[in-house]
Amino acid sequence: MGGLVVVDITVSVDGYVTAPGAGPEHGLGVGGEPIHTWVMEGTDVDRAVLEEAYRETGAVVMGRRLFDVVDGPLGWNEEMGYGGRRDQTVQPPYFVVTHRPPERMRLRGDFTFVTEGVAAAVERARAVAGERNVVVMGGASVCVQSVAAGVVDEIHLHLAPYLLGGGTRLFEQLPIGAGAGTGTSAGAGAGALRLEIVRVAESPHATHLVYRVRGSAPAGPATG
């Protein structure tokens, strides 16, 4: 039996994963960096969460926009990358969802560019992850697509105590009644997606929430 497929992402209290103006020069948007304080300047609680996630990761799925950020001149380097500040000579394999692979890249590492969509990227990631988890790390669109495709087992949210007031919302485009860990999508209108809270860890910099995806809740009685 393999590991889980996990969406793992930091989000502001008002639901944004970046501030406005996100791009290669401002990966978290203009003024969005504070939501990742827990990664850069975290407490023992934050570091334990980060270390556990890194230890359990067997492969990573990301979108092309996020890849362009981490591969950009201000992106990851030998001391800072997946898992925060740590030796980057040992990294998990990465699967990048894209319509067209880049002609060149700055980063060295095991990057595979997948043009068949999120579900295909997750399937290929699971094939190499073994008993460890496949982590869908972003951006928001890829997280939404993976949940909607029904391939996600758990959602790990790091709720940062900030209001960004705009930017990239995490679940803005999620179809109601999306699939839930079954490999199929229930389709829009099939009922809310039900989550089970598994674990909560708190620090001054973030509330770390682990949810298990349970399935679409039954639709309520018709009213009106």
PDB file of C-alpha atoms in Angstrom:
ATOM      1  CA  MET A   1       0.000   0.000   0.000  1.00  0.00           C
ATOM      2  CA  GLY A   2       1.378   3.394  -0.956  1.00  0.00           C
ATOM      3  CA  GLY A   3       1.262   6.681   0.858  1.00  0.00           C
ATOM      4  CA  LEU A   4      -1.355   9.405   0.716  1.00  0.00           C
ATOM      5  CA  VAL A   5      -1.975  12.169  -1.787  1.00  0.00           C
ATOM      6  CA  VAL A   6      -1.839  15.383   0.216  1.00  0.00           C
ATOM      7  CA  VAL A   7      -2.610  18.979  -0.688  1.00  0.00           C
ATOM      8  CA  ASP A   8      -0.235  20.993   1.515  1.00  0.00           C
ATOM      9  CA  ILE A   9      -0.360  24.788   1.323  1.00  0.00           C
ATOM     10  CA  THR A  10      -0.269  27.969   3.406  1.00  0.00           C
ATOM     11  CA  VAL A  11      -3.292  30.258   3.338  1.00  0.00           C
ATOM     12  CA  SER A  12      -4.245  33.585   4.926  1.00  0.00           C
ATOM     13  CA  VAL A  13      -7.253  33.917   7.216  1.00  0.00           C
ATOM     14  CA  ASP A  14      -9.226  35.446   4.338  1.00  0.00           C
ATOM     15  CA  GLY A  15      -8.418  32.524   2.055  1.00  0.00           C
ATOM     16  CA  TYR A  16      -5.536  33.744  -0.109  1.00  0.00           C
ATOM     17  CA  VAL A  17      -2.361  31.826  -0.910  1.00  0.00           C
ATOM     18  CA  THR A  18      -0.694  34.902  -2.418  1.00  0.00           C
ATOM     19  CA  ALA A  19      -1.158  38.651  -2.248  1.00  0.00           C
ATOM     20  CA  PRO A  20      -1.873  40.592  -5.479  1.00  0.00           C
ATOM     21  CA  GLY A  21       0.917  40.763  -8.052  1.00  0.00           C
ATOM     22  CA  ALA A  22       2.240  37.215  -7.736  1.00  0.00           C
ATOM     23  CA  GLY A  23       4.891  36.241 -10.282  1.00  0.00           C
ATOM     24  CA  PRO A  24       8.541  35.219 -10.639  1.00  0.00           C
ATOM     25  CA  GLU A  25       9.737  38.390  -8.877  1.00  0.00           C
ATOM     26  CA  HIS A  26       7.114  38.183  -6.120  1.00  0.00           C
ATOM     27  CA  GLY A  27       6.292  34.537  -5.552  1.00  0.00           C
ATOM     28  CA  LEU A  28       3.821  35.304  -2.756  1.00  0.00           C
ATOM     29  CA  GLY A  29       2.613  38.526  -4.317  1.00  0.00           C
ATOM     30  CA  VAL A  30       3.517  42.050  -3.265  1.00  0.00           C
ATOM     31  CA  GLY A  31       3.422  42.030   0.515  1.00  0.00           C
ATOM     32  CA  GLY A  32       2.460  38.369   0.830  1.00  0.00           C
ATOM     33  CA  GLU A  33       5.693  37.095   2.389  1.00  0.00           C
ATOM     34  CA  PRO A  34       4.463  37.276   6.028  1.00  0.00           C
ATOM     35  CA  ILE A  35       2.144  34.296   5.558  1.00  0.00           C
ATOM     36  CA  HIS A  36       5.262  32.097   5.314  1.00  0.00           C
ATOM     37  CA  THR A  37       6.779  33.404   8.549  1.00  0.00           C
ATOM     38  CA  TRP A  38       6.107  29.985  10.077  1.00  0.00           C
ATOM     39  CA  VAL A  39       8.509  28.457   7.531  1.00  0.00           C
ATOM     40  CA  MET A  40      11.256  31.062   7.776  1.00  0.00           C
ATOM     41  CA  GLU A  41      11.120  32.032  11.464  1.00  0.00           C
ATOM     42  CA  GLY A  42       9.006  29.298  12.992  1.00  0.00           C
ATOM     43  CA  THR A  43       8.782  27.942  16.511  1.00  0.00           C
ATOM     44  CA  ASP A  44       9.495  24.362  17.554  1.00  0.00           C
ATOM     45  CA  VAL A  45       5.882  23.539  16.663  1.00  0.00           C
ATOM     46  CA  ASP A  46       6.292  24.937  13.158  1.00  0.00           C
ATOM     47  CA  ARG A  47       9.609  23.204  12.641  1.00  0.00           C
ATOM     48  CA  ALA A  48       8.132  19.874  13.733  1.00  0.00           C
ATOM     49  CA  VAL A  49       5.288  20.253  11.223  1.00  0.00           C
ATOM     50  CA  LEU A  50       7.726  21.138   8.455  1.00  0.00           C
ATOM     51  CA  GLU A  51      10.095  18.297   9.297  1.00  0.00           C
ATOM     52  CA  GLU A  52       7.313  15.707   9.402  1.00  0.00           C
ATOM     53  CA  ALA A  53       5.985  16.842   6.034  1.00  0.00           C
ATOM     54  CA  TYR A  54       9.451  16.702   4.479  1.00  0.00           C
ATOM     55  CA  ARG A  55      10.195  13.281   5.963  1.00  0.00           C
ATOM     56  CA  GLU A  56       6.935  11.796   4.652  1.00  0.00           C
ATOM     57  CA  THR A  57       7.240  13.248   1.133  1.00  0.00           C
ATOM     58  CA  GLY A  58       7.986  10.768  -1.623  1.00  0.00           C
ATOM     59  CA  ALA A  59       7.191  13.009  -4.606  1.00  0.00           C
ATOM     60  CA  VAL A  60       5.861  16.515  -5.258  1.00  0.00           C
ATOM     61  CA  VAL A  61       3.322  17.815  -7.774  1.00  0.00           C
ATOM     62  CA  MET A  62       3.260  21.505  -8.688  1.00  0.00           C
ATOM     63  CA  GLY A  63       1.841  23.765 -11.374  1.00  0.00           C
ATOM     64  CA  ARG A  64       3.818  25.560 -14.058  1.00  0.00           C
ATOM     65  CA  ARG A  65       3.343  29.018 -12.529  1.00  0.00           C
ATOM     66  CA  LEU A  66       4.781  27.829  -9.237  1.00  0.00           C
ATOM     67  CA  PHE A  67       7.645  26.153 -11.063  1.00  0.00           C
ATOM     68  CA  ASP A  68       8.446  29.422 -12.834  1.00  0.00           C
ATOM     69  CA  VAL A  69       8.640  31.112  -9.421  1.00  0.00           C
ATOM     70  CA  VAL A  70      10.917  28.557  -7.756  1.00  0.00           C
ATOM     71  CA  ASP A  71      13.064  28.265 -10.903  1.00  0.00           C
ATOM     72  CA  GLY A  72      13.342  32.040 -11.247  1.00  0.00           C
ATOM     73  CA  PRO A  73      16.333  34.135 -10.162  1.00  0.00           C
ATOM     74  CA  LEU A  74      14.750  34.806  -6.758  1.00  0.00           C
ATOM     75  CA  GLY A  75      13.531  31.231  -6.305  1.00  0.00           C
ATOM     76  CA  TRP A  76      15.005  28.152  -4.691  1.00  0.00           C
ATOM     77  CA  ASN A  77      18.732  27.787  -4.159  1.00  0.00           C
ATOM     78  CA  GLU A  78      21.209  25.470  -2.451  1.00  0.00           C
ATOM     79  CA  GLU A  79      20.058  26.521   1.023  1.00  0.00           C
ATOM     80  CA  MET A  80      16.362  27.239   0.532  1.00  0.00           C
ATOM     81  CA  GLY A  81      13.809  25.123  -1.284  1.00  0.00           C
ATOM     82  CA  TYR A  82      11.311  22.371  -0.646  1.00  0.00           C
ATOM     83  CA  GLY A  83      11.088  21.858   3.109  1.00  0.00           C
ATOM     84  CA  GLY A  84      12.402  25.330   3.947  1.00  0.00           C
ATOM     85  CA  ARG A  85      15.962  26.114   4.941  1.00  0.00           C
ATOM     86  CA  ARG A  86      17.837  22.840   4.592  1.00  0.00           C
ATOM     87  CA  ASP A  87      20.456  21.101   2.490  1.00  0.00           C
ATOM     88  CA  GLN A  88      18.930  20.929  -0.986  1.00  0.00           C
ATOM     89  CA  THR A  89      21.303  18.295  -2.349  1.00  0.00           C
ATOM     90  CA  VAL A  90      18.719  15.640  -1.426  1.00  0.00           C
ATOM     91  CA  GLN A  91      15.310  16.404  -2.922  1.00  0.00           C
ATOM     92  CA  PRO A  92      12.178  14.482  -3.828  1.00  0.00           C
ATOM     93  CA  PRO A  93      11.243  14.078  -7.496  1.00  0.00           C
ATOM     94  CA  TYR A  94       9.007  16.839  -8.854  1.00  0.00           C
ATOM     95  CA  PHE A  95       6.181  16.526 -11.371  1.00  0.00           C
ATOM     96  CA  VAL A  96       5.187  19.809 -12.998  1.00  0.00           C
ATOM     97  CA  VAL A  97       1.763  20.146 -14.612  1.00  0.00           C
ATOM     98  CA  THR A  98       2.110  22.228 -17.762  1.00  0.00           C
ATOM     99  CA  HIS A  99       0.879  22.647 -21.316  1.00  0.00           C
ATOM    100  CA  ARG A 100       4.421  23.041 -22.595  1.00  0.00           C
ATOM    101  CA  PRO A 101       7.730  22.109 -20.918  1.00  0.00           C
ATOM    102  CA  PRO A 102      10.294  24.918 -20.619  1.00  0.00           C
ATOM    103  CA  GLU A 103      13.137  25.052 -23.097  1.00  0.00           C
ATOM    104  CA  ARG A 104      15.644  25.568 -20.280  1.00  0.00           C
ATOM    105  CA  MET A 105      15.693  25.689 -16.486  1.00  0.00           C
ATOM    106  CA  ARG A 106      17.975  27.002 -13.763  1.00  0.00           C
ATOM    107  CA  LEU A 107      17.351  24.427 -11.042  1.00  0.00           C
ATOM    108  CA  ARG A 108      19.067  21.099 -10.889  1.00  0.00           C
ATOM    109  CA  GLY A 109      16.917  18.237  -9.741  1.00  0.00           C
ATOM    110  CA  ASP A 110      14.549  15.508 -10.806  1.00  0.00           C
ATOM    111  CA  PHE A 111      11.857  17.500 -12.623  1.00  0.00           C
ATOM    112  CA  THR A 112       9.351  15.791 -14.917  1.00  0.00           C
ATOM    113  CA  PHE A 113       6.976  17.932 -16.972  1.00  0.00           C
ATOM    114  CA  VAL A 114       3.539  16.375 -17.412  1.00  0.00           C
ATOM    115  CA  THR A 115       1.256  17.627 -20.172  1.00  0.00           C
ATOM    116  CA  GLU A 116      -1.664  15.225 -19.604  1.00  0.00           C
ATOM    117  CA  GLY A 117      -3.129  17.013 -16.583  1.00  0.00           C
ATOM    118  CA  VAL A 118      -3.111  16.844 -12.794  1.00  0.00           C
ATOM    119  CA  ALA A 119      -4.463  13.313 -12.434  1.00  0.00           C
ATOM    120  CA  ALA A 120      -1.723  11.990 -14.714  1.00  0.00           C
ATOM    121  CA  ALA A 121       0.924  13.898 -12.759  1.00  0.00           C
ATOM    122  CA  VAL A 122      -0.342  12.448  -9.472  1.00  0.00           C
ATOM    123  CA  GLU A 123      -0.383   8.941 -10.946  1.00  0.00           C
ATOM    124  CA  ARG A 124       3.211   9.258 -12.108  1.00  0.00           C
ATOM    125  CA  ALA A 125       4.238  10.726  -8.762  1.00  0.00           C
ATOM    126  CA  ARG A 126       2.630   7.834  -6.879  1.00  0.00           C
ATOM    127  CA  ALA A 127       4.576   5.374  -9.009  1.00  0.00           C
ATOM    128  CA  VAL A 128       7.865   6.681  -7.597  1.00  0.00           C
ATOM    129  CA  ALA A 129       6.781   7.785  -4.091  1.00  0.00           C
ATOM    130  CA  GLY A 130       6.631   4.248  -2.710  1.00  0.00           C
ATOM    131  CA  GLU A 131       5.234   4.176   0.826  1.00  0.00           C
ATOM    132  CA  ARG A 132       5.591   7.924   1.257  1.00  0.00           C
ATOM    133  CA  ASN A 133       3.182  10.697   0.346  1.00  0.00           C
ATOM    134  CA  VAL A 134       2.614  12.575  -2.879  1.00  0.00           C
ATOM    135  CA  VAL A 135       2.419  16.258  -1.955  1.00  0.00           C
ATOM    136  CA  VAL A 136       0.480  18.684  -4.145  1.00  0.00           C
ATOM    137  CA  MET A 137       2.162  21.920  -3.104  1.00  0.00           C
ATOM    138  CA  GLY A 138       0.497  24.436  -5.383  1.00  0.00           C
ATOM    139  CA  GLY A 139      -0.343  26.725  -6.820  1.00  0.00           C
ATOM    140  CA  ALA A 140      -4.006  27.174  -6.072  1.00  0.00           C
ATOM    141  CA  SER A 141      -5.193  25.992  -9.476  1.00  0.00           C
ATOM    142  CA  VAL A 142      -3.376  22.663  -9.256  1.00  0.00           C
ATOM    143  CA  CYS A 143      -4.644  22.138  -5.698  1.00  0.00           C
ATOM    144  CA  VAL A 144      -8.213  22.749  -6.870  1.00  0.00           C
ATOM    145  CA  GLN A 145      -7.801  20.502  -9.902  1.00  0.00           C
ATOM    146  CA  SER A 146      -6.439  17.654  -7.801  1.00  0.00           C
ATOM    147  CA  VAL A 147      -9.316  17.853  -5.320  1.00  0.00           C
ATOM    148  CA  ALA A 148     -11.853  18.086  -8.147  1.00  0.00           C
ATOM    149  CA  ALA A 149     -10.286  15.035  -9.803  1.00  0.00           C
ATOM    150  CA  GLY A 150     -10.925  13.001  -6.663  1.00  0.00           C
ATOM    151  CA  VAL A 151      -7.295  12.002  -6.112  1.00  0.00           C
ATOM    152  CA  VAL A 152      -6.678  13.773  -2.782  1.00  0.00           C
ATOM    153  CA  ASP A 153      -6.738  11.893   0.536  1.00  0.00           C
ATOM    154  CA  GLU A 154      -5.835  14.727   2.916  1.00  0.00           C
ATOM    155  CA  ILE A 155      -5.659  18.524   2.902  1.00  0.00           C
ATOM    156  CA  HIS A 156      -3.014  20.149   5.097  1.00  0.00           C
ATOM    157  CA  LEU A 157      -3.659  23.865   5.568  1.00  0.00           C
ATOM    158  CA  HIS A 158      -1.278  26.191   7.365  1.00  0.00           C
ATOM    159  CA  LEU A 159      -3.537  29.062   8.393  1.00  0.00           C
ATOM    160  CA  ALA A 160      -1.415  32.188   8.769  1.00  0.00           C
ATOM    161  CA  PRO A 161      -2.768  35.005  10.994  1.00  0.00           C
ATOM    162  CA  TYR A 162      -2.921  37.622   8.254  1.00  0.00           C
ATOM    163  CA  LEU A 163      -5.579  39.240   6.096  1.00  0.00           C
ATOM    164  CA  LEU A 164      -4.208  39.862   2.607  1.00  0.00           C
ATOM    165  CA  GLY A 165      -7.362  41.464   1.227  1.00  0.00           C
ATOM    166  CA  GLY A 166      -6.783  40.174  -2.291  1.00  0.00           C
ATOM    167  CA  GLY A 167      -4.612  37.983  -4.472  1.00  0.00           C
ATOM    168  CA  THR A 168      -4.999  34.318  -5.340  1.00  0.00           C
ATOM    169  CA  ARG A 169      -7.798  32.516  -3.511  1.00  0.00           C
ATOM    170  CA  LEU A 170      -7.248  28.864  -2.741  1.00  0.00           C
ATOM    171  CA  PHE A 171     -10.589  27.176  -3.413  1.00  0.00           C
ATOM    172  CA  GLU A 172     -12.395  29.852  -5.397  1.00  0.00           C
ATOM    173  CA  GLN A 173     -12.908  27.654  -8.468  1.00  0.00           C
ATOM    174  CA  LEU A 174     -13.608  24.337  -6.724  1.00  0.00           C
ATOM    175  CA  PRO A 175     -16.752  22.705  -8.165  1.00  0.00           C
ATOM    176  CA  ILE A 176     -19.282  21.892  -5.454  1.00  0.00           C
ATOM    177  CA  GLY A 177     -19.482  18.140  -5.084  1.00  0.00           C
ATOM    178  CA  ALA A 178     -15.991  17.460  -6.382  1.00  0.00           C
ATOM    179  CA  GLY A 179     -14.594  13.951  -6.024  1.00  0.00           C
ATOM    180  CA  ALA A 180     -13.152  12.810  -2.732  1.00  0.00           C
ATOM    181  CA  GLY A 181     -10.319  10.312  -2.766  1.00  0.00           C
ATOM    182  CA  THR A 182     -12.218   7.913  -5.019  1.00  0.00           C
ATOM    183  CA  GLY A 183     -10.558   8.753  -8.312  1.00  0.00           C
ATOM    184  CA  THR A 184     -13.796  10.173  -9.675  1.00  0.00           C
ATOM    185  CA  SER A 185     -15.487  13.536  -9.557  1.00  0.00           C
ATOM    186  CA  ALA A 186     -19.030  13.713  -8.267  1.00  0.00           C
ATOM    187  CA  GLY A 187     -19.679  16.765 -10.409  1.00  0.00           C
ATOM    188  CA  ALA A 188     -21.072  20.172  -9.589  1.00  0.00           C
ATOM    189  CA  GLY A 189     -24.220  20.257  -7.519  1.00  0.00           C
ATOM    190  CA  ALA A 190     -23.712  16.845  -5.881  1.00  0.00           C
ATOM    191  CA  GLY A 191     -23.297  18.293  -2.380  1.00  0.00           C
ATOM    192  CA  ALA A 192     -20.581  19.897  -0.293  1.00  0.00           C
ATOM    193  CA  LEU A 193     -17.236  18.170   0.060  1.00  0.00           C
ATOM    194  CA  ARG A 194     -17.035  16.766   3.588  1.00  0.00           C
ATOM    195  CA  LEU A 195     -13.759  16.938   5.508  1.00  0.00           C
ATOM    196  CA  GLU A 196     -12.817  15.322   8.809  1.00  0.00           C
ATOM    197  CA  ILE A 197     -10.444  17.196  11.084  1.00  0.00           C
ATOM    198  CA  VAL A 198      -7.573  14.882  12.015  1.00  0.00           C
ATOM    199  CA  ARG A 199      -5.049  17.070  13.776  1.00  0.00           C
ATOM    200  CA  VAL A 200      -4.442  20.669  14.851  1.00  0.00           C
ATOM    201  CA  ALA A 201      -1.130  22.223  15.891  1.00  0.00           C
ATOM    202  CA  GLU A 202      -0.816  25.874  16.842  1.00  0.00           C
ATOM    203  CA  SER A 203       1.948  28.442  17.012  1.00  0.00           C
ATOM    204  CA  PRO A 204       1.975  32.257  16.976  1.00  0.00           C
ATOM    205  CA  HIS A 205       2.764  32.062  13.246  1.00  0.00           C
ATOM    206  CA  ALA A 206       0.221  29.515  11.991  1.00  0.00           C
ATOM    207  CA  THR A 207      -2.523  27.079  12.871  1.00  0.00           C
ATOM    208  CA  HIS A 208      -1.663  23.805  11.174  1.00  0.00           C
ATOM    209  CA  LEU A 209      -4.801  21.907  10.161  1.00  0.00           C
ATOM    210  CA  VAL A 210      -4.929  18.362   8.815  1.00  0.00           C
ATOM    211  CA  TYR A 211      -8.190  17.303   7.161  1.00  0.00           C
ATOM    212  CA  ARG A 212      -9.104  13.908   5.765  1.00  0.00           C
ATOM    213  CA  VAL A 213     -11.269  14.060   2.648  1.00  0.00           C
ATOM    214  CA  ARG A 214     -14.378  11.996   3.344  1.00  0.00           C
ATOM    215  CA  GLY A 215     -16.645  12.601   0.363  1.00  0.00           C
ATOM    216  CA  SER A 216     -19.604  14.610  -0.805  1.00  0.00           C
ATOM    217  CA  ALA A 217     -22.128  15.369   1.896  1.00  0.00           C
ATOM    218  CA  PRO A 218     -25.751  14.521   1.110  1.00  0.00           C
ATOM    219  CA  ALA A 219     -27.678  17.396  -0.401  1.00  0.00           C
ATOM    220  CA  GLY A 220     -30.159  19.024   1.967  1.00  0.00           C
ATOM    221  CA  PRO A 221     -33.916  19.056   1.425  1.00  0.00           C
ATOM    222  CA  ALA A 222     -35.267  21.384  -1.216  1.00  0.00           C
ATOM    223  CA  THR A 223     -36.583  24.684   0.105  1.00  0.00           C
ATOM    224  CA  GLY A 224     -38.504  27.587  -1.293  1.00  0.00           C
TER     225      GLY A 224
END
